[in-house]
Coordinates of C-alpha atoms in Angstrom, one line a residue:
X1 CA 0.0 0.0 0.0
X2 CA 1.2 3.5 -0.9
X3 CA 0.9 6.1 1.8
X4 CA 0.7 9.9 1.1
X5 CA 1.9 12.6 3.6
X6 CA 1.5 16.3 3.3
X7 CA 4.4 18.3 4.9
X8 CA 4.1 22.1 5.3
X9 CA 7.3 24.0 5.3
X10 CA 10.5 23.4 3.2
X11 CA 13.1 24.4 5.9
X12 CA 15.5 22.1 7.7
X13 CA 12.8 20.0 9.5
X14 CA 10.4 19.8 6.5
X15 CA 13.0 18.8 4.0
X16 CA 14.6 16.2 6.3
X17 CA 11.1 14.6 7.0
X18 CA 10.3 14.6 3.3
X19 CA 13.4 12.8 2.1
X20 CA 13.3 10.3 5.3
X21 CA 9.7 9.4 4.5
X22 CA 10.2 9.3 0.6
X23 CA 13.3 7.0 1.2
X24 CA 11.0 4.8 3.1
X25 CA 8.6 4.4 0.2
X26 CA 6.1 7.0 1.6
X27 CA 4.9 9.6 -1.1
X28 CA 5.2 13.2 0.0
X29 CA 3.8 16.6 -1.0
X30 CA 6.1 19.3 0.4
X31 CA 4.4 22.6 0.6
X32 CA 6.6 25.7 0.5
X33 CA 5.2 29.1 0.0
X34 CA 8.5 30.7 -1.0
X35 CA 9.1 32.4 -3.4
X36 CA 5.5 33.0 -4.2
X37 CA 5.2 34.6 -0.8
X38 CA 8.5 35.8 1.0
X39 CA 9.3 36.2 4.7
X40 CA 11.2 39.1 6.3
X41 CA 14.5 37.0 6.6
X42 CA 14.6 34.6 3.7
X43 CA 16.4 35.7 0.5
X44 CA 15.8 32.9 -1.9
X45 CA 13.2 30.2 -2.7
X46 CA 15.5 27.5 -2.0
X47 CA 14.8 24.6 0.5
X48 CA 16.7 24.5 3.9
X49 CA 17.8 27.9 3.5
X50 CA 20.0 29.0 6.6
X51 CA 18.8 32.6 7.4
X52 CA 21.1 33.1 10.5
X53 CA 24.6 31.7 11.0
X54 CA 26.0 29.1 8.6
X55 CA 27.3 27.2 11.6
X56 CA 25.8 23.9 12.8
X57 CA 27.8 24.2 16.0
X58 CA 30.4 22.0 17.7
X59 CA 31.5 18.6 16.3
X60 CA 33.4 17.6 19.5
X61 CA 32.2 14.2 20.6
X62 CA 32.1 15.2 24.4
X63 CA 29.6 18.1 23.6
X64 CA 25.9 18.0 23.3
X65 CA 25.9 19.5 19.8
X66 CA 28.5 16.9 18.7
X67 CA 26.5 14.0 20.2
X68 CA 23.4 15.4 18.2
X69 CA 25.5 15.1 15.0
X70 CA 26.6 11.6 16.0
X71 CA 22.8 10.7 16.2
X72 CA 22.0 12.3 12.8
X73 CA 24.9 10.6 11.1
X74 CA 24.1 7.0 12.8
X75 CA 20.5 7.3 11.8
X76 CA 21.3 8.1 8.1
X77 CA 20.0 11.7 8.0
X78 CA 20.0 13.1 4.4
X79 CA 20.5 16.7 5.5
X80 CA 23.6 15.8 7.6
X81 CA 25.1 14.1 4.6
X82 CA 24.6 17.3 2.5
X83 CA 25.9 19.3 5.4
X84 CA 29.1 17.3 5.4
X85 CA 29.3 17.5 1.8
X86 CA 29.2 21.3 1.7
X87 CA 31.1 21.9 4.7
X88 CA 33.7 24.9 5.0
X89 CA 36.6 25.2 7.4
X90 CA 35.4 26.2 10.9
X91 CA 37.8 24.5 13.4
X92 CA 35.9 22.4 15.8
X93 CA 32.4 23.2 14.4
X94 CA 30.5 22.1 11.4
X95 CA 29.8 25.1 9.1
X96 CA 28.5 25.0 5.6
X97 CA 28.4 27.1 2.4
X98 CA 24.9 28.0 2.8
X99 CA 24.3 28.5 -0.9
X100 CA 25.6 25.2 -1.8
X101 CA 23.9 23.4 1.0
X102 CA 20.5 24.9 0.1
X103 CA 21.0 24.1 -3.6
X104 CA 22.1 20.6 -2.7
X105 CA 19.0 19.9 -0.5
X106 CA 16.6 21.5 -3.0
X107 CA 18.0 19.3 -6.0
X108 CA 17.8 16.2 -3.9
X109 CA 14.3 16.8 -2.9
X110 CA 13.1 17.9 -6.3
X111 CA 14.7 14.8 -7.9
X112 CA 13.2 12.2 -5.7
X113 CA 10.4 10.3 -7.5
X114 CA 8.2 10.2 -4.4
X115 CA 8.4 13.9 -3.6
X116 CA 6.0 16.6 -5.1
X117 CA 7.1 20.2 -4.3
X118 CA 4.0 22.4 -4.0
X119 CA 5.1 26.1 -4.3
X120 CA 2.0 27.5 -2.6
X121 CA 1.1 28.7 0.8
X122 CA -0.9 26.2 2.9
X123 CA -3.4 27.4 5.3
X124 CA -6.2 24.9 5.5
X125 CA -5.1 22.1 7.8
X126 CA -8.3 20.2 7.6
X127 CA -8.0 20.1 3.9
X128 CA -4.5 18.8 4.1
X129 CA -5.6 16.1 6.4
X130 CA -8.5 15.1 4.2
X131 CA -6.1 14.7 1.3
X132 CA -3.4 12.5 2.9
X133 CA -2.7 9.8 5.5
X134 CA -0.8 12.2 7.7
X135 CA 0.2 15.8 7.9
X136 CA 3.4 17.2 9.2
X137 CA 3.6 20.9 10.1
X138 CA 7.1 22.3 9.9
X139 CA 6.5 25.8 8.9
X140 CA 9.1 27.2 11.4
X141 CA 9.2 30.4 13.5
X142 CA 7.8 32.5 10.8
X143 CA 4.6 30.6 10.2
X144 CA 2.3 32.5 8.1
X145 CA -0.7 34.3 9.7
X146 CA -3.0 32.2 7.6
X147 CA -1.5 28.9 8.9
X148 CA -1.2 30.3 12.4
X149 CA -5.0 31.0 12.5
X150 CA -5.7 27.5 11.4
X151 CA -3.3 26.1 14.0
X152 CA -4.9 28.1 16.8
X153 CA -8.3 26.7 15.9
X154 CA -6.9 23.2 16.6
X155 CA -4.9 24.1 19.8
X156 CA -6.4 27.3 21.4
X157 CA -5.2 30.8 21.1
X158 CA -3.1 30.7 24.4
X159 CA -1.3 27.4 23.1
X160 CA 0.5 29.3 20.3
X161 CA 3.2 31.9 21.0
X162 CA 4.5 34.2 18.5
X163 CA 7.7 35.3 20.0
X164 CA 10.6 33.7 22.0
X165 CA 11.6 35.6 25.2
X166 CA 13.8 33.0 27.0
X167 CA 16.0 34.0 30.0
X168 CA 19.6 32.4 30.2
X169 CA 20.1 29.1 31.9
X170 CA 23.4 28.3 33.7
X171 CA 24.7 24.8 34.9
X172 CA 24.1 24.1 38.5
X173 CA 27.7 23.2 39.1
X174 CA 29.1 26.4 37.9
X175 CA 27.2 28.4 40.6
X176 CA 29.3 29.6 43.6
X177 CA 27.3 28.1 46.5
X178 CA 29.5 30.1 48.9
X179 CA 27.9 33.2 47.6
X180 CA 24.3 32.3 46.6
X181 CA 21.9 31.0 49.2
X182 CA 18.7 28.9 49.0
X183 CA 15.6 30.6 50.2
X184 CA 12.0 31.5 49.0
X185 CA 10.8 35.0 49.8
X186 CA 9.5 35.5 53.3
X187 CA 10.6 32.0 54.3
X188 CA 13.0 31.2 57.1
X189 CA 16.5 30.7 55.5
X190 CA 17.0 27.5 57.4
X191 CA 13.9 26.0 55.9
X192 CA 15.6 26.1 52.4
X193 CA 13.3 27.1 49.5
X194 CA 12.6 26.6 45.8
X195 CA 15.0 29.4 44.7
X196 CA 18.7 30.1 44.7
X197 CA 19.3 33.8 45.5
X198 CA 22.5 35.8 44.3
X199 CA 22.8 38.8 46.6
X200 CA 24.3 42.1 45.5
X201 CA 25.9 44.9 47.7
X202 CA 25.2 48.3 46.5
X203 CA 28.7 48.5 45.0
X204 CA 28.2 45.3 43.1
X205 CA 24.8 46.3 41.9
X206 CA 25.9 49.7 40.5
X207 CA 28.8 48.1 38.6
X208 CA 26.5 45.6 37.2
X209 CA 24.0 48.2 36.0
X210 CA 26.8 50.2 34.6
X211 CA 27.9 47.3 32.3
X212 CA 24.5 46.4 31.6
X213 CA 23.6 49.7 30.2
X214 CA 26.6 49.9 28.0
X215 CA 26.6 46.3 26.7
X216 CA 26.2 45.6 23.0
X217 CA 22.8 44.5 22.0
X218 CA 21.3 42.5 19.1
X219 CA 19.9 44.8 16.5
X220 CA 16.3 43.6 16.3
X221 CA 14.5 43.7 13.0
X222 CA 11.5 45.9 12.9
X223 CA 9.1 42.9 12.7
X224 CA 10.7 41.5 15.7
X225 CA 10.7 44.6 18.0
X226 CA 7.1 45.7 17.2
X227 CA 6.0 42.6 19.2
X228 CA 8.6 41.7 21.6
X229 CA 9.2 44.9 23.2
X230 CA 5.5 45.4 23.9
X231 CA 5.1 42.0 25.4
X232 CA 8.3 41.5 27.5
X233 CA 10.7 44.0 28.4
X234 CA 14.5 43.0 28.4
X235 CA 16.4 43.6 31.6
X236 CA 18.6 46.2 30.0
X237 CA 15.5 48.2 28.8
X238 CA 14.2 48.1 32.3
X239 CA 17.6 49.4 33.6
X240 CA 17.5 52.0 30.9
X241 CA 14.2 53.4 32.4
X242 CA 15.9 54.0 35.7
X243 CA 19.0 52.7 37.5
X244 CA 16.9 51.4 40.4
X245 CA 14.3 49.8 38.2
X246 CA 15.8 46.3 38.2
X247 CA 16.0 46.2 41.9
X248 CA 12.3 46.9 42.3
X249 CA 11.5 44.4 39.5
X250 CA 13.5 41.3 38.7
X251 CA 16.3 41.9 41.2
X252 CA 14.1 43.0 44.1
X253 CA 15.5 41.7 47.3
X254 CA 12.3 41.9 49.6
X255 CA 11.6 38.9 51.7
X256 CA 15.2 37.7 51.5
X257 CA 17.9 37.5 54.2
X258 CA 21.5 37.0 53.1
X259 CA 22.8 34.4 55.7
X260 CA 26.3 35.8 55.4
X261 CA 25.3 39.3 56.6
X262 CA 22.0 38.5 58.5
X263 CA 20.4 41.3 56.5
X264 CA 18.4 42.0 53.4
X265 CA 20.7 42.6 50.3
X266 CA 20.7 45.5 48.3
X267 CA 19.4 43.6 45.3
X268 CA 19.1 39.9 44.5
X269 CA 18.7 37.7 41.5
X270 CA 16.6 34.6 41.9
X271 CA 17.5 31.4 40.2
X272 CA 14.9 28.8 39.6
X273 CA 15.6 25.1 38.8
X274 CA 15.2 24.5 34.9
X275 CA 14.9 20.6 35.3
X276 CA 13.5 18.3 37.8
X277 CA 17.0 17.0 38.6
X278 CA 18.4 20.5 39.4
X279 CA 21.1 20.3 36.9
X280 CA 20.5 23.8 35.4
X281 CA 19.0 27.1 36.7
X282 CA 17.1 29.8 35.0
X283 CA 17.9 33.6 35.6
X284 CA 14.3 34.6 36.6
X285 CA 13.1 37.7 34.8
X286 CA 16.3 38.1 32.7
X287 CA 14.9 38.2 29.2
X288 CA 17.5 40.1 27.3
X289 CA 18.6 41.4 23.9
X290 CA 22.2 41.4 24.6
X291 CA 24.6 39.6 22.2
X292 CA 25.7 36.2 23.5
X293 CA 29.3 37.4 24.3
X294 CA 27.9 40.3 26.3
X295 CA 25.7 38.1 28.2
X296 CA 28.6 35.9 29.2
X297 CA 30.7 39.0 30.3
X298 CA 27.9 41.1 32.0
X299 CA 25.9 38.3 33.7
X300 CA 29.2 36.9 35.2
X301 CA 29.3 40.0 37.2
X302 CA 26.3 38.8 39.3
X303 CA 27.7 37.6 42.6
X304 CA 27.9 33.8 42.6
X305 CA 27.9 33.6 38.9
X306 CA 31.6 34.7 38.2
X307 CA 32.3 31.2 36.6
X308 CA 28.9 30.6 35.2
X309 CA 28.6 28.1 32.4
X310 CA 25.7 28.9 30.2
X311 CA 23.4 26.0 29.0
X312 CA 21.3 28.5 27.1
X313 CA 21.8 32.2 26.4
X314 CA 18.8 34.5 26.5
X315 CA 17.1 35.2 23.2
X316 CA 14.4 37.6 22.2
X317 CA 13.0 37.2 18.6
X318 CA 10.0 36.4 16.4
X319 CA 9.3 32.6 16.9
X320 CA 6.1 31.0 16.4
X321 CA 6.0 27.8 18.6
X322 CA 3.5 25.5 20.3
X323 CA 3.2 24.8 23.9
X324 CA 4.7 21.4 23.3
X325 CA 4.3 20.0 26.9
X326 CA 0.6 20.2 26.7
X327 CA 0.1 19.7 22.9
X328 CA 2.6 17.1 21.7
X329 CA 3.1 13.5 22.5
X330 CA 6.6 11.7 22.2
X331 CA 5.9 11.0 18.6
X332 CA 5.4 14.7 17.8
X333 CA 1.6 14.2 17.3
X334 CA -0.8 17.0 18.1
X335 CA -3.1 15.7 20.8
X336 CA -5.7 18.3 21.2
X337 CA -9.4 17.3 20.9
X338 CA -9.8 19.3 17.7
X339 CA -7.0 17.8 16.1
X340 CA -8.2 14.4 16.7
X341 CA -11.4 15.1 14.8
X342 CA -9.5 15.5 11.5
X343 CA -9.1 12.7 9.0
X344 CA -5.6 12.2 9.5
X345 CA -3.1 12.6 12.4
X346 CA -1.2 15.9 12.6
X347 CA 2.5 15.9 13.5
X348 CA 4.6 18.8 14.3
X349 CA 8.5 19.2 13.7
X350 CA 11.2 21.8 14.0
X351 CA 10.9 25.1 15.7
X352 CA 7.2 25.1 15.5
X353 CA 7.3 22.2 17.9
X354 CA 9.3 24.2 20.4
X355 CA 12.9 23.1 19.9
X356 CA 15.8 25.6 18.9
X357 CA 18.7 25.1 16.7
X358 CA 19.6 23.9 13.1
X359 CA 20.6 20.4 14.0
X360 CA 17.7 20.2 16.4
X361 CA 15.3 21.0 13.6
X362 CA 16.9 18.4 11.3
X363 CA 16.7 15.7 14.2
X364 CA 13.1 16.7 14.7
X365 CA 12.2 16.1 11.1
X366 CA 13.9 12.7 11.2
X367 CA 12.2 11.7 14.4
X368 CA 8.8 12.7 13.1
X369 CA 9.5 10.7 9.9
X370 CA 10.3 7.6 12.0
X371 CA 7.1 8.2 14.0
X372 CA 4.9 8.6 10.8
X373 CA 6.3 5.5 9.2
X374 CA 5.6 3.5 12.2
X375 CA 2.1 4.8 12.8
X376 CA 1.1 4.3 9.3
X377 CA 2.5 0.6 8.9
X378 CA 1.3 -0.5 12.2
X379 CA 4.8 -0.9 13.7
X380 CA 5.9 0.0 17.1
X381 CA 8.4 2.9 17.3
X382 CA 10.9 1.9 20.0
X383 CA 11.0 4.5 22.8
X384 CA 13.8 7.1 22.5
X385 CA 16.4 6.6 25.2
X386 CA 16.4 9.8 27.5
X387 CA 20.3 9.4 27.8
X388 CA 20.7 10.5 24.2
X389 CA 20.6 14.2 23.8
X390 CA 17.7 14.3 21.6
X391 CA 15.8 11.9 23.8
X392 CA 16.5 14.2 26.8
X393 CA 15.3 17.2 24.9
X394 CA 12.1 15.5 23.5
X395 CA 11.5 14.4 27.1
X396 CA 11.9 17.9 28.5
X397 CA 9.7 19.4 25.7
X398 CA 6.8 16.9 26.0
X399 CA 6.8 16.7 29.8
X400 CA 3.5 18.0 31.2
X401 CA 5.3 19.1 34.3
X402 CA 7.4 21.6 32.2
X403 CA 5.8 25.1 32.9
X404 CA 6.3 28.4 31.2
X405 CA 7.8 26.4 28.2
X406 CA 10.3 28.3 26.1
X407 CA 12.2 26.6 23.1
X408 CA 15.3 24.7 24.2
X409 CA 18.3 23.3 22.4
X410 CA 20.2 20.1 23.4
X411 CA 22.5 20.7 26.3
X412 CA 23.8 18.6 29.2
X413 CA 21.8 20.5 31.7
X414 CA 18.7 18.5 30.7
X415 CA 20.3 15.1 30.9
X416 CA 19.7 12.6 33.7
X417 CA 22.5 13.1 36.4
X418 CA 25.3 10.6 36.4
X419 CA 25.3 8.0 39.2
X420 CA 27.5 8.3 40.9
X421 CA 28.2 12.0 40.2
X422 CA 31.4 13.1 38.4
X423 CA 32.8 16.4 39.7
X424 CA 35.5 17.1 37.1
X425 CA 33.7 18.7 34.1
X426 CA 35.8 17.3 31.3
X427 CA 35.4 13.8 32.9
X428 CA 31.6 14.3 33.3
X429 CA 31.1 15.3 29.7
X430 CA 33.1 12.4 28.6
X431 CA 30.8 10.2 30.8
X432 CA 27.7 11.7 29.3
X433 CA 28.9 11.1 25.9
X434 CA 29.9 7.4 26.5
X435 CA 26.4 6.9 28.1
X436 CA 24.8 8.6 25.2
X437 CA 26.6 6.6 22.5
X438 CA 25.7 3.3 24.3
X439 CA 22.1 4.4 24.4
X440 CA 22.2 5.3 20.6
X441 CA 23.7 1.9 19.7
X442 CA 20.7 0.2 21.5
X443 CA 18.2 2.5 19.7
X444 CA 19.6 1.7 16.3
X445 CA 19.3 -2.1 17.0
X446 CA 15.6 -1.6 18.1
X447 CA 14.9 0.4 15.0
X448 CA 16.5 -2.3 12.7
X449 CA 14.4 -4.9 14.6
X450 CA 11.3 -3.0 14.0
X451 CA 12.2 -2.5 10.3
X452 CA 12.4 1.4 10.7
X453 CA 16.0 2.0 9.7
X454 CA 16.3 3.8 6.3
X455 CA 17.3 1.5 3.4

């Protein structure tokens, strides 16, 4: 039996899913509105066009980004093949000639006998579902208004976000526990609490605000700043409104007592656990438009974060994405009641599903292709090991206990802690890598046994 899948979006996730499914004998219609309808950031009508950096991040085997590339290569990702074929010198990172990469992916997709490229905007999800055995939405962070409206009808208006305002996240073991203290506001310090607190003296606060105000910011495009700055003020913009404004907002010290002095600090940053295991912490209220190097420099002026290692830098940009923990299952299927009434299951891949990063988008497309293949052919998709970096990210992004969800990329802060713990960072990352590789080997064997590995 020949199955047919409609895929919306010819970016990294959509192109990967299309090639993966077609290579498994499933016919695909890939809907891409460019060049008929352009976006504010794309320059061509090519598939898999990289609109920001041309870097796909580190290839080091003991890094989360490197482990993600290992997964893609081991599972036969077509886009990873093209990335390696169009690579340019970039030290320890994988970077590509973006023109050659997009051209190679476009030619590969258009030449595949089971893929039809439809150069038209898709806005009617119900019609797509009626005309196929499954639908994959991979329309990316700049999903058109028409498709966004259709998606809101299936998920509810509050379940779809149109901007990404994520505060930085730091690794727990890089926080100086001699400086920070655990306490919730107005609770006795001896009782502990849900937050870590980084206390500022007046002098430390003044220096921090000085550097915050002069730090280099990302130049936001007009379509970004119109929405973002009305909805969520960056910490540097709050400080620009008045030097004391942060300590009456995100840095307010009320209800806290520094155990080193026995007094309320002049200001205090609260850090909240980002994951259930307490491997990483979120800088509460620190949405920012600073460049990544400036975040590293300025936020390390916060007492207790002098040696902070960032699992995620803060970002503020246009980014349409779903509330994945409440709307997606571990196959990437949309689980709303409205979606279940359609004639075919709806899957979501790429940044629309709440992940962040180029390789994450590719891996998302591959994962959804595996899930669609298994579901259509009545096979059981082996559970994704949470000790792989993609498995850890998928578990985080689809965990109903994850609240105030913001898009995330792979990082060691969301992995299950090692048992026993390893204190040395280099040794710990090596242990994570070995554990992830062993889990990936087992996953490949399970996929082969289920008949789901690409031919």
